[in-house]
Coordinates of C-alpha atoms and ligand atoms in Angstrom, one line a residue:
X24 CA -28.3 3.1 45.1
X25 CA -28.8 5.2 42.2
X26 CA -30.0 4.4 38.8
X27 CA -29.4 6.2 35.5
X28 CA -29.7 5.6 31.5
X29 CA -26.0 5.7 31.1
X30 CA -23.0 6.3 33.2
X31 CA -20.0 7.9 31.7
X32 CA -16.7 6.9 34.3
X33 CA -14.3 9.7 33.3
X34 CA -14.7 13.2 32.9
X35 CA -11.8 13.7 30.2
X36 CA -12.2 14.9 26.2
X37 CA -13.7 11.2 25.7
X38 CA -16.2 10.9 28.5
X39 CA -17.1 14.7 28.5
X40 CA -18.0 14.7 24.5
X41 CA -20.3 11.5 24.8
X42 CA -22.2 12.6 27.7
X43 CA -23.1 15.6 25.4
X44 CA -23.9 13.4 22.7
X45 CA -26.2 11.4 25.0
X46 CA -27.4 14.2 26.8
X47 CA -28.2 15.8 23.4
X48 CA -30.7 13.1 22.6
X49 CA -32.5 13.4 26.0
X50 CA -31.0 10.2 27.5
X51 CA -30.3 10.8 31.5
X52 CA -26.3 10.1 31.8
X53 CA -24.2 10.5 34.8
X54 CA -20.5 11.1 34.7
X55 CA -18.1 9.7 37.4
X56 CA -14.2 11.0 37.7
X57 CA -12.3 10.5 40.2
X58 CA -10.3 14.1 40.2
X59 CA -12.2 16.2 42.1
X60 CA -11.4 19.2 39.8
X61 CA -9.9 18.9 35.9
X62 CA -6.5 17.6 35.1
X63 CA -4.4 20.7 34.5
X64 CA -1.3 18.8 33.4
X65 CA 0.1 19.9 30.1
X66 CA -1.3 17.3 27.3
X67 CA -1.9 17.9 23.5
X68 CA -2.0 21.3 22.3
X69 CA -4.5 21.0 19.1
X70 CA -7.1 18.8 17.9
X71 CA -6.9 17.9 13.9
X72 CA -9.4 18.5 10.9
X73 CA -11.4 15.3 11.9
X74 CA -12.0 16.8 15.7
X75 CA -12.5 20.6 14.8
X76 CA -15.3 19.0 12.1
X77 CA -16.7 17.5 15.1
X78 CA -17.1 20.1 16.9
X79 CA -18.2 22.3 14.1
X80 CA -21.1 20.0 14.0
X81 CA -22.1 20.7 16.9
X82 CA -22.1 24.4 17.2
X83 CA -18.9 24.8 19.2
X84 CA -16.7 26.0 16.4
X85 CA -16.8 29.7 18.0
X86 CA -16.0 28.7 21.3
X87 CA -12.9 26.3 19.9
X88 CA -11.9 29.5 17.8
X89 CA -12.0 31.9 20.7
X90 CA -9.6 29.3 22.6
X91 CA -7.4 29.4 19.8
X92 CA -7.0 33.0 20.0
X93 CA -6.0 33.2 23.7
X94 CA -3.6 30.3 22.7
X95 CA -2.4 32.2 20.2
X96 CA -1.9 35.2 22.5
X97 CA 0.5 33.4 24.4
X98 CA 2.4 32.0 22.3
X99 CA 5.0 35.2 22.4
X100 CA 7.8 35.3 20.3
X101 CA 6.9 32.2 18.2
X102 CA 3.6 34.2 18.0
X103 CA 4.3 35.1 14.4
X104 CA 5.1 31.5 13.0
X105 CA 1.7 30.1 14.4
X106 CA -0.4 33.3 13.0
X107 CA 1.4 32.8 9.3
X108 CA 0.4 29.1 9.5
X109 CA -2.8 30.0 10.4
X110 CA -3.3 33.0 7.2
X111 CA -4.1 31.9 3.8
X112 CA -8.3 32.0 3.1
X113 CA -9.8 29.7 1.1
X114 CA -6.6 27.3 1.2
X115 CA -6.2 24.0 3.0
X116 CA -3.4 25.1 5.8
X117 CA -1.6 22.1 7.9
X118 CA -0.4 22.2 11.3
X119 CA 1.3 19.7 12.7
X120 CA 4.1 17.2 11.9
X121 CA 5.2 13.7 11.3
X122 CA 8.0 12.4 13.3
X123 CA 9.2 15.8 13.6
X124 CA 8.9 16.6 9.9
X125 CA 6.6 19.9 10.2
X126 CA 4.0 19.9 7.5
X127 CA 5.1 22.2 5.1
X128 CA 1.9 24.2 3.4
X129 CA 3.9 25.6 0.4
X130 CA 4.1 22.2 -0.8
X131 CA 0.5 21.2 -0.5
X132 CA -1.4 20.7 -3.7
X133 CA -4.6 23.0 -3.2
X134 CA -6.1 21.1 -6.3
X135 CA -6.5 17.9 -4.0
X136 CA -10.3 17.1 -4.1
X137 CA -10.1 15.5 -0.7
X138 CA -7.9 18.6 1.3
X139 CA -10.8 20.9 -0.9
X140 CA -13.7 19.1 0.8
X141 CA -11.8 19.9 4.1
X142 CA -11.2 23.5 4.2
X143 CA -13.8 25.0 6.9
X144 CA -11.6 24.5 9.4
X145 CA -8.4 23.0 7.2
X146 CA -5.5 23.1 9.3
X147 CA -7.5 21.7 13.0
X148 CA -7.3 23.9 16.0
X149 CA -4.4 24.8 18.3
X150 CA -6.3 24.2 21.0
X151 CA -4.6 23.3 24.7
X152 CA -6.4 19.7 25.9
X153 CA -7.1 21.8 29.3
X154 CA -9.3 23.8 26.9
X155 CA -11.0 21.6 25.0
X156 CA -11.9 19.8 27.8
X157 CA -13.6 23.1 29.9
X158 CA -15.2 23.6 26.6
X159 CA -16.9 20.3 26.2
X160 CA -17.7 20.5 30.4
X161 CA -19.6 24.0 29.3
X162 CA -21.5 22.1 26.6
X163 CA -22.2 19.5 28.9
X164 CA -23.6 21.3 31.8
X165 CA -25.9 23.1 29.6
X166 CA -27.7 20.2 28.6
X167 CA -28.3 19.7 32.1
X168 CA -25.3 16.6 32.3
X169 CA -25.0 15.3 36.2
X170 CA -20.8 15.7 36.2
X171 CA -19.7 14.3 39.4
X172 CA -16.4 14.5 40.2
X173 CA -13.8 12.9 42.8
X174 CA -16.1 9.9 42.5
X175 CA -13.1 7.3 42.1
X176 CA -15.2 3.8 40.5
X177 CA -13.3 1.2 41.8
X178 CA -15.6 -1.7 40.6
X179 CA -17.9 -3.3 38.0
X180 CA -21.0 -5.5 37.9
X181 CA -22.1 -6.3 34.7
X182 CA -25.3 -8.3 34.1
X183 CA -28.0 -8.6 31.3
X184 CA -30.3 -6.0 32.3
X185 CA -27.7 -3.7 34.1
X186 CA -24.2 -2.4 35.8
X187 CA -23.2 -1.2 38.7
X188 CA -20.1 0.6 39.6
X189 CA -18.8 0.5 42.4
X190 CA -17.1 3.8 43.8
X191 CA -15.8 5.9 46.6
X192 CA -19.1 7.6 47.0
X193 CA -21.3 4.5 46.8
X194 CA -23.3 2.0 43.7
X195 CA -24.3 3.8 40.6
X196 CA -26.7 1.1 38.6
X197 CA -27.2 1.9 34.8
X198 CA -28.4 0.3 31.9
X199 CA -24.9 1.4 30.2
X200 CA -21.8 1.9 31.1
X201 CA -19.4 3.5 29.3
X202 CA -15.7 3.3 30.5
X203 CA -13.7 6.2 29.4
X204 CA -11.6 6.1 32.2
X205 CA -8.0 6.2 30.5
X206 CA -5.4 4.4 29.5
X207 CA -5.0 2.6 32.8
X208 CA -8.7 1.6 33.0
X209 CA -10.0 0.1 35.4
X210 CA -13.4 -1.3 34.0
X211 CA -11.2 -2.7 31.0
X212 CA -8.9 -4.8 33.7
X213 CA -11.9 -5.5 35.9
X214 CA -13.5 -7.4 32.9
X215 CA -10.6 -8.8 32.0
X216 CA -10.8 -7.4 28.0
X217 CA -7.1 -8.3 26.5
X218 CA -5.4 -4.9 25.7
X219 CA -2.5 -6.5 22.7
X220 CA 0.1 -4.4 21.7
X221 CA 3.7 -3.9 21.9
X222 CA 5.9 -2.6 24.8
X223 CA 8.0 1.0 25.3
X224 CA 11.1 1.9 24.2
X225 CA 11.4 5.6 24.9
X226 CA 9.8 7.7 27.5
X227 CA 8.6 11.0 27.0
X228 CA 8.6 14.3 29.0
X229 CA 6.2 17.5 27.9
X230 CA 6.6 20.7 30.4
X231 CA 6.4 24.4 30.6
X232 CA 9.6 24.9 32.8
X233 CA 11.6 27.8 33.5
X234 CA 15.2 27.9 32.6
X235 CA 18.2 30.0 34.0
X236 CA 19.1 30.2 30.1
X237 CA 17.6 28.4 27.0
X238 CA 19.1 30.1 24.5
X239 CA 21.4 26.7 23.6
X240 CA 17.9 25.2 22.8
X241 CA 16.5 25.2 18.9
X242 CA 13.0 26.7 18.6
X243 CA 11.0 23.5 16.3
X244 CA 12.1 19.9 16.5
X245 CA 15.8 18.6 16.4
X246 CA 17.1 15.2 16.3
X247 CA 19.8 14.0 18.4
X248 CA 21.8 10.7 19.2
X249 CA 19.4 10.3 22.0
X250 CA 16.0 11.0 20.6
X251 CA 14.2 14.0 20.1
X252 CA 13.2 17.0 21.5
X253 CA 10.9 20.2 20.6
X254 CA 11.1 23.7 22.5
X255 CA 8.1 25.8 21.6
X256 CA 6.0 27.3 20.6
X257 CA 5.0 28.3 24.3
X258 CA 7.6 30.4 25.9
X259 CA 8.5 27.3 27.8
X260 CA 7.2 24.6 27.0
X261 CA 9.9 21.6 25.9
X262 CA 8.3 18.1 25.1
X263 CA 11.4 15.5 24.7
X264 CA 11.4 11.6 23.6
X265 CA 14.3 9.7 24.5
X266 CA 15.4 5.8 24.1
X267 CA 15.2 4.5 27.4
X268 CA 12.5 2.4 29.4
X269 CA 10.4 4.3 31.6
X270 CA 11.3 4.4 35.1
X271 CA 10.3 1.8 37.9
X272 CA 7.7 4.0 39.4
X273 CA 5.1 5.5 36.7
X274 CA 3.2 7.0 38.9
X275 CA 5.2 9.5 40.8
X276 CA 5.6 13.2 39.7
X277 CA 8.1 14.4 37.6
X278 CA 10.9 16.3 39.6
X279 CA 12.9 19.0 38.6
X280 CA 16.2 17.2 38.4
X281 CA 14.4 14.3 36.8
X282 CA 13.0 16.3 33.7
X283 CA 16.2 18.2 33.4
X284 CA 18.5 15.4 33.5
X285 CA 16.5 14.5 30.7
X286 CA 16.5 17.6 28.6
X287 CA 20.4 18.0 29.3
X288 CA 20.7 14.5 27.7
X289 CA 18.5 14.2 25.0
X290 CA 19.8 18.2 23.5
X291 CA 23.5 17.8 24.5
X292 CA 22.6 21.1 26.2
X293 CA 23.3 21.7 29.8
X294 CA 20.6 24.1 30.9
X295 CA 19.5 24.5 34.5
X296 CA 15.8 24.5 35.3
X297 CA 14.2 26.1 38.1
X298 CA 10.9 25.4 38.5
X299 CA 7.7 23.4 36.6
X300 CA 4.8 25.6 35.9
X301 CA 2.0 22.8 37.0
X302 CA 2.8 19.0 36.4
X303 CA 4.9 18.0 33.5
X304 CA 3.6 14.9 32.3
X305 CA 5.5 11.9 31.6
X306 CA 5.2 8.7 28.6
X307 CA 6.0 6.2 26.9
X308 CA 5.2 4.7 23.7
X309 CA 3.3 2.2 25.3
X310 CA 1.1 0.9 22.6
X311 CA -1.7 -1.4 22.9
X312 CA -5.8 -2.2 21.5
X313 CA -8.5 -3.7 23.6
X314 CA -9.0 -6.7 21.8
X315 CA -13.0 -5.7 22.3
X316 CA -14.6 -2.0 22.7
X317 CA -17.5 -4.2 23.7
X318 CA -18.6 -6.4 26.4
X319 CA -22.4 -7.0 27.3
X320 CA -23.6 -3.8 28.6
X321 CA -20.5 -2.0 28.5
X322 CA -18.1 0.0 26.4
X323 CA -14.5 1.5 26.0
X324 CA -14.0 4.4 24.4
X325 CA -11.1 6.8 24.1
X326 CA -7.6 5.5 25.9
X327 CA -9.4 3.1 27.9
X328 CA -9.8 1.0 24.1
X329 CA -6.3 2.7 23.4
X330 CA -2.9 3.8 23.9
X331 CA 0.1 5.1 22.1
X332 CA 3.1 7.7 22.0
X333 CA 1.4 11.2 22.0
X334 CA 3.9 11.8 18.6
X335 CA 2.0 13.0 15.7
X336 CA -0.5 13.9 18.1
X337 CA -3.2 11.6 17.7
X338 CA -4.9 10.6 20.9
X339 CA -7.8 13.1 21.7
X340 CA -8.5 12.9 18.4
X341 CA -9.3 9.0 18.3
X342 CA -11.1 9.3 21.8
X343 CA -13.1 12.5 20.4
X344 CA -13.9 9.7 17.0
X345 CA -14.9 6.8 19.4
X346 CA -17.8 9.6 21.4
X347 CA -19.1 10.6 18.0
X348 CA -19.9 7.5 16.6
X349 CA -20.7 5.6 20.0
X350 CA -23.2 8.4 21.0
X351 CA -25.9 8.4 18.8
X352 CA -26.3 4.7 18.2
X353 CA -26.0 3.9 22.4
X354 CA -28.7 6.7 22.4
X355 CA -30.6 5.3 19.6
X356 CA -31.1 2.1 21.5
X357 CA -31.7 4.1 24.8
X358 CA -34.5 5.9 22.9
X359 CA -35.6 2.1 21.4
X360 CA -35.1 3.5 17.6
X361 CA -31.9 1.9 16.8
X362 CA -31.8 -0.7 13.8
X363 CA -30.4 -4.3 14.9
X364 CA -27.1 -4.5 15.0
X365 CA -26.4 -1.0 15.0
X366 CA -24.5 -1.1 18.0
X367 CA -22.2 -3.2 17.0
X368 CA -20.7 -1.5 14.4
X369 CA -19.4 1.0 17.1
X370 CA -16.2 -1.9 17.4
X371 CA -16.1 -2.9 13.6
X372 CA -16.2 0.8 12.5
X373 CA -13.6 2.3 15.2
X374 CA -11.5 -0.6 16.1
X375 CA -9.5 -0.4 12.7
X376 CA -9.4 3.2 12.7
X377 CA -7.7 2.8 16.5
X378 CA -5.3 0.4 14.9
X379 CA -4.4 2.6 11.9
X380 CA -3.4 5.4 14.5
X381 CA -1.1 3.0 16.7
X382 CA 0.7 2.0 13.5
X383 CA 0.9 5.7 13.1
X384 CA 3.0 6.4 16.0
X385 CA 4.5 3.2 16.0
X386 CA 6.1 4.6 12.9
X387 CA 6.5 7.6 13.8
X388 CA 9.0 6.4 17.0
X389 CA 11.0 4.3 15.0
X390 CA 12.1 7.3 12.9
X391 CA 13.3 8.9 16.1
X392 CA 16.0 6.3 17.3
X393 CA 19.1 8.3 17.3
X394 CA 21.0 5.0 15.2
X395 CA 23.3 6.0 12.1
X396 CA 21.0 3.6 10.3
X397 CA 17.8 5.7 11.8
X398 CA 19.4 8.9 10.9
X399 CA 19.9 7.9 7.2
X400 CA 16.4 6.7 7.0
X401 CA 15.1 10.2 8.0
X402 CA 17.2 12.3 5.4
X403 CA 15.5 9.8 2.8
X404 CA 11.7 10.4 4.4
X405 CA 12.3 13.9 5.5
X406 CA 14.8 15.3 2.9
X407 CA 13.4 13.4 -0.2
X408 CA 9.7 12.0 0.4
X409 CA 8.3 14.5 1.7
X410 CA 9.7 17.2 -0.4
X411 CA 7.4 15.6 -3.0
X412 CA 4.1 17.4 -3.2
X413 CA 1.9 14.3 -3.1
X414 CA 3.9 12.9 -0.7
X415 CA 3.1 16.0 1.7
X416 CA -0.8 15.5 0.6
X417 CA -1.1 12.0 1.7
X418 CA 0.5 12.9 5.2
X419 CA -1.5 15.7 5.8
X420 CA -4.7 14.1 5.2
X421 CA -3.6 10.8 7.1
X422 CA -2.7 12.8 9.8
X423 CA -5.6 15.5 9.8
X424 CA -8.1 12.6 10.2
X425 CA -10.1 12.9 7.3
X426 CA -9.1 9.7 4.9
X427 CA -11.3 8.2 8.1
X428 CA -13.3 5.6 6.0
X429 CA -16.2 3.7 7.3
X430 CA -17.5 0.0 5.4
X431 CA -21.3 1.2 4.7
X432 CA -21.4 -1.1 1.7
X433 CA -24.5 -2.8 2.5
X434 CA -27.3 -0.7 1.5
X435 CA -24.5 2.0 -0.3
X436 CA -23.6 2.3 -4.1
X437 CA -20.2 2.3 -3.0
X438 CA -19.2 3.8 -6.2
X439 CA -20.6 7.0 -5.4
X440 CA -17.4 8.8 -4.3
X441 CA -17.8 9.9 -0.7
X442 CA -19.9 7.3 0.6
X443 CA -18.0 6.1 3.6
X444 CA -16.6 9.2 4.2
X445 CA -16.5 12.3 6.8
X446 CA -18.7 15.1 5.3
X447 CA -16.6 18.1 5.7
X448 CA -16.9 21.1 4.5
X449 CA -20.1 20.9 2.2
X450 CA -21.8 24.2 1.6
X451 CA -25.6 25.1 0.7
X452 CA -27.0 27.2 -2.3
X453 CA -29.0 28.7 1.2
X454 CA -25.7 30.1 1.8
X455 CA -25.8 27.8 5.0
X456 CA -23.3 25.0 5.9
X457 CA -23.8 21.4 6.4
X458 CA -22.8 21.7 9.6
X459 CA -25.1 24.0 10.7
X460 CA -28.2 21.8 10.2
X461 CA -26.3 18.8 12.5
X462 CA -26.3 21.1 16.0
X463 CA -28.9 19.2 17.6
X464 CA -27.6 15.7 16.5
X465 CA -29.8 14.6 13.9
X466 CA -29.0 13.2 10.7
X467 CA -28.9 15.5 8.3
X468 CA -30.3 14.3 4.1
X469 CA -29.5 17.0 1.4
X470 CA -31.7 16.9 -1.0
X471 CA -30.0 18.7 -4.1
X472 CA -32.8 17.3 -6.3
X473 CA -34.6 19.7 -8.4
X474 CA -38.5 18.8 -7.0
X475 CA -37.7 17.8 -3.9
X476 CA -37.6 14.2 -4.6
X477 CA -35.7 12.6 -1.5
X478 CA -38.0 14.2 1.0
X479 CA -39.1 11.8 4.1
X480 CA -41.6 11.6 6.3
X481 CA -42.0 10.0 10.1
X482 CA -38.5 10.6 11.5
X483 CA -38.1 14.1 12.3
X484 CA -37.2 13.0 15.6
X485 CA -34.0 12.0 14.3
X486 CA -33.7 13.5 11.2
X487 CA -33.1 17.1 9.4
X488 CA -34.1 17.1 5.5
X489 CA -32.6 20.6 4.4
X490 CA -34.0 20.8 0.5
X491 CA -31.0 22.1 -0.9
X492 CA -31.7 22.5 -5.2
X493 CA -28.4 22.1 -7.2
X494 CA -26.2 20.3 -9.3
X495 CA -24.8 18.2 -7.2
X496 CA -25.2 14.9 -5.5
X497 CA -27.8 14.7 -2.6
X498 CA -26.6 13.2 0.8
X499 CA -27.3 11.6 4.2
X500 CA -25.2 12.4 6.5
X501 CA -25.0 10.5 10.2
X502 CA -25.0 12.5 13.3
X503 CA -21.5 11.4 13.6
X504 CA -20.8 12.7 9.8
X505 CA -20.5 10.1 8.2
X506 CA -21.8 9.9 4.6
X507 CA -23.7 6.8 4.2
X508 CA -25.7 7.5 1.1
X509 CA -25.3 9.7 -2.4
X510 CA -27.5 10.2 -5.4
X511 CA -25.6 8.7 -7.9
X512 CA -27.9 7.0 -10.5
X513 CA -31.4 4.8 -11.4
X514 CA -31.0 3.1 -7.7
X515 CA -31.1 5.9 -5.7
X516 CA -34.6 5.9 -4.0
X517 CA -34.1 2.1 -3.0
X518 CA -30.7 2.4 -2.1
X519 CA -31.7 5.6 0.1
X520 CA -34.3 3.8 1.8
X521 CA -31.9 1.1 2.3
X522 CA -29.3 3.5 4.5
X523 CA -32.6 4.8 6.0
X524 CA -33.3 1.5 7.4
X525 CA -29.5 0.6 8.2
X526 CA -28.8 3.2 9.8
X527 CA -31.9 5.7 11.2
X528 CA -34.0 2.8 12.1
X529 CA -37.0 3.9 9.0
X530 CA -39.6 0.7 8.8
Ligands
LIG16 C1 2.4 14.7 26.5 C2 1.2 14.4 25.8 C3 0.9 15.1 24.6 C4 -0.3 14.7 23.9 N1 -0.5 15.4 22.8 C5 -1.6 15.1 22.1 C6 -2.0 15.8 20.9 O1 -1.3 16.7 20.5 N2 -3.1 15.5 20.2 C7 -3.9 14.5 20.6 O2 -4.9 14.2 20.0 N3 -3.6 13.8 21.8 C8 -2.5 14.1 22.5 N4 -2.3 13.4 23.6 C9 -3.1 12.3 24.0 C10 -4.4 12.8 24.8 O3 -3.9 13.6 25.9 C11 -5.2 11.6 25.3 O4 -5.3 10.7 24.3 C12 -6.5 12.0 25.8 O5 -6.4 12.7 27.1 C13 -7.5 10.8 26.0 O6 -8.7 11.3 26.5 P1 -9.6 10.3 27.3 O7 -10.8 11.1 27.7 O8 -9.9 9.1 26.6 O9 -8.7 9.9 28.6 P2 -8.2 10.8 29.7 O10 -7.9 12.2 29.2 O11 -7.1 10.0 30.4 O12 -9.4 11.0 30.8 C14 -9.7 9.9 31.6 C15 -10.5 10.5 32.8 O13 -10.9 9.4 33.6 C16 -10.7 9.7 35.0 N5 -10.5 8.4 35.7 C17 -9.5 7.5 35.5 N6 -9.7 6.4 36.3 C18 -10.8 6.6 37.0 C19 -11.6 5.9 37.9 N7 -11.1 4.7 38.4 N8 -12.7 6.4 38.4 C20 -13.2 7.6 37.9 N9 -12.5 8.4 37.0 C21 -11.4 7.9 36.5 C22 -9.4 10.5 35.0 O14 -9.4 11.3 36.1 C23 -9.6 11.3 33.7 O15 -10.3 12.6 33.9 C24 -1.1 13.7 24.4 C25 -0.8 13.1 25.6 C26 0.3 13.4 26.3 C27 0.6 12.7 27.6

């Protein structure tokens, strides 16, 4: 039997980012899928501000922006409506849309202190999944990550000083196990963890097809009496949401006649399609919560805790969210650093975030029915709301990840204003960015004090103090970026030592 530090089941965005993370901080992890090469099947198509910030972090900004430029090389003719998007400096831009509604940037309010703090990489990454996911395997294997793949786990013993996993090649033993093995998890059903939510009404196609003629089809999104559908902006590519239950068998692959009996009904348009480039993918909106992200020695993270309509896309995202802030505290407690309790905040801290983002799409479907009543609702959201430039703000950042808010009352002066928040964009009088002193996963303190006041000594291991003189408040920063302490006043050394403590383990 083999024995490891952590094993990872599941070798998508979720699994693939926290073996980094745990690999980063030296701890031997092992990562189990059962495909025996990646899943090519068409899947989101970006990642928002929250995820690109992420990966900033950890020095794989260039490599997300190079993948956006091949993406945007094959975009074609809508080519020129993704480059505009993209163009405007030292503004916050917005990709992406809500129920449809395309997030309009002329209307965004560039005085917005919380879209300013955002800007580095303001409008996400249009980013294919399949990309995202090569990138993070890349990361992965250079930090020496054991990635083995068609490894199917098909069981789970849990105990107090270990798990095992039982799989197609054999036992794996572990003192973790982290289960980030999809929606349909099998570790979650295995240990019996509730998974609450509410049952489809529409199923979903997204493919790259090729049609005889889709001229009748409108570039952008267009609602119609029987849901929804968006052609573009790959020369191809149609994703569709209709209000019907999915069919009997989930599992098999989507034929030809199947997806365009679909698309004829849903766009009124009778196209004829002759052939599926790869697999299209089919959903639902299917939306439920593991009632626990937790049980003894083991975790779910990513759409094992989760699942929801891919509509506003939100789910990489949350499973990219759940690695971050799971990573460094599991490998704080492999490492025998980490503060008590410090695991569990990994459920208090992302379970409501997870909940926020189902309510998200839950929303976001009900706007699609094709009802008269439905239809009304949308003029008033679409043709009124957000025509209003704060309206358009609040969207934006809701949907762009950063109003992500974490409870770090305890030992913070919660008055100081981004305590609790993502750090984003925060540049140095060095010339430097705070995300370039958070590559190798430390926490990062700014100390903008004239003399240098804030320094620390004894945790270099897991911390980075960049002296940074200016007027302006100093900061700690989590390896997950999360701000969990500003200078703000009299209480600052006590309160600092306080987070230091909390959160970095400091005696
Ligand atoms: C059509 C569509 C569009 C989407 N668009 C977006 C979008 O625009 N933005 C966004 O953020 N999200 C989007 N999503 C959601 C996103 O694709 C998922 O949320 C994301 O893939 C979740 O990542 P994960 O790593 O948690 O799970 P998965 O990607 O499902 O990875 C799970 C991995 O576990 C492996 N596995 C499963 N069972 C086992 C087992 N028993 N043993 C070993 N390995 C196993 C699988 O092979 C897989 O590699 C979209 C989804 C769909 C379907």
């Amino acid at each position: 039997m083999e024995r490891t530090e952590v094993i990872v089941a599941g070798a998508g965005p979720t699994g693939l980012f926290l073996a980094g993370e745990l690999a980063l901080r030296g701890v031997g992890v092992t990562v189990l899928d059962r495909l025996p090469e990646p899943d090519l099947n068409i899947k989101a198509g970006s990642v928002n501000v929250a995820s690109a910030e992420l990966l900033d972090r950890r020095g794989l900004l260039p490599a997300a922006e190079a993948a956006q430029r091949r993406f945007l090389a094959s975009v074609g003719k809508f080519g020129p409506t993704v480059e505009a998007a993209k163009r405007g400096g030292r503004r916050f831009l917005a990709a992406g849309h809500f129920a449809g509604f395309l997030f309009d940037n002329d209307l965004i309010d560039q005085s917005d202190p919380v879209l300013a703090a955002h800007r580095a990489v303001s409008n996400g990454l249009g980013v294919p999944q399949q990309e995202v996911e090569q990138m993070l395997a890349e990361h992965c294997a250079q930090l020496g990550v054991d990635v083995r793949r068609g490894v199917e786990v098909h069981g789970v013993r849990a105990g107090d000083e270990a798990v095992t996993v039982e799989t197609s090649a054999g036992e794996f033993t572990a003192d973790w196990l982290v289960a980030a093995d999809g929606g349909r998890s099998v570790i979650r059903k295995q240990l019996g963890i509730e998974f609450d939510g509410t049952d489809p009404e529409m199923t979903g196609y997204q493919a790259i097809a090729d049609f005889e003629d889709a001229s009748g089809l409108r570039p952008g999104w267009t609602w119609t009496p029987n849901g929804v559908y968006a052609y573009g902006p790959v020369p191809g590519r149609i994703f569709l949401s209709r209000f019907r239950k999915p069919p009997q068998d989930r599992d098999a692959a989507v034929s030809v006649e199947e997806l365009q009996e679909a698309v004829r009904d849903v766009t009124g348009v009778p196209v004829t399609i002759t052939g599926i480039h790869g697999r299209a993918t089919r959903f639902t909106d299917h939306t439920r919560q593991a009632r626990h992200y937790r049980r003894g020695r083991v975790f779910l993270a990513g759409d094992a805790a989760h699942v929801h309509s891919p509509l506003g896309g939100q789910g990489l995202n949350l499973g990219l969210g759940d690695a971050a802030n799971l990573g460094w505290k599991l490998a704080a407690t492999v490492r025998g650093w980490a503060p008590a309790g410090l695991l569990d905040t990994y459920e208090t801290e992302r379970r409501p975030i997870g909940a926020a983002v189902l309510d998200w799409t839950r929303a976001q479907v009900a706007l699609l029915r094709g009802d008269e009543r439905t239809e009304q609702l949308r003029k008033i959201v679409g043709g009124e709301l957000l025509r209003v430039p704060a309206a358009m703000n609040r969207i934006v950042a809701l949907s762009s990840g950063i109003l992500q808010h974490y409870d770090v009352s305890d030992t913070a002066d919660t008055a100081a204003a981004p305590v609790g928040s993502i750090a984003g964009d925060v540049e140095l009088t060095s010339g430097t960015r705070l995300a370039d002193h958070a590559h190798d996963g430390r926490f990062v303190l700014v100390d903008r004090s004239p003399d240098g006041r804030f320094a620390v000594s004894g945790l270099a291991d897991r911390l980075a103090y960049v002296a940074d003189p200016a007027d302006e408040p100093s900061l700690l920063v989590r390896p997950d970026g999360v701000i969990v302490w500003a200078s703000s006043g009299d209480d600052d050394q006590k309160l600092l030592d306080a987070a230091l403590a909390r959160w970095a383990g400091a005696k």
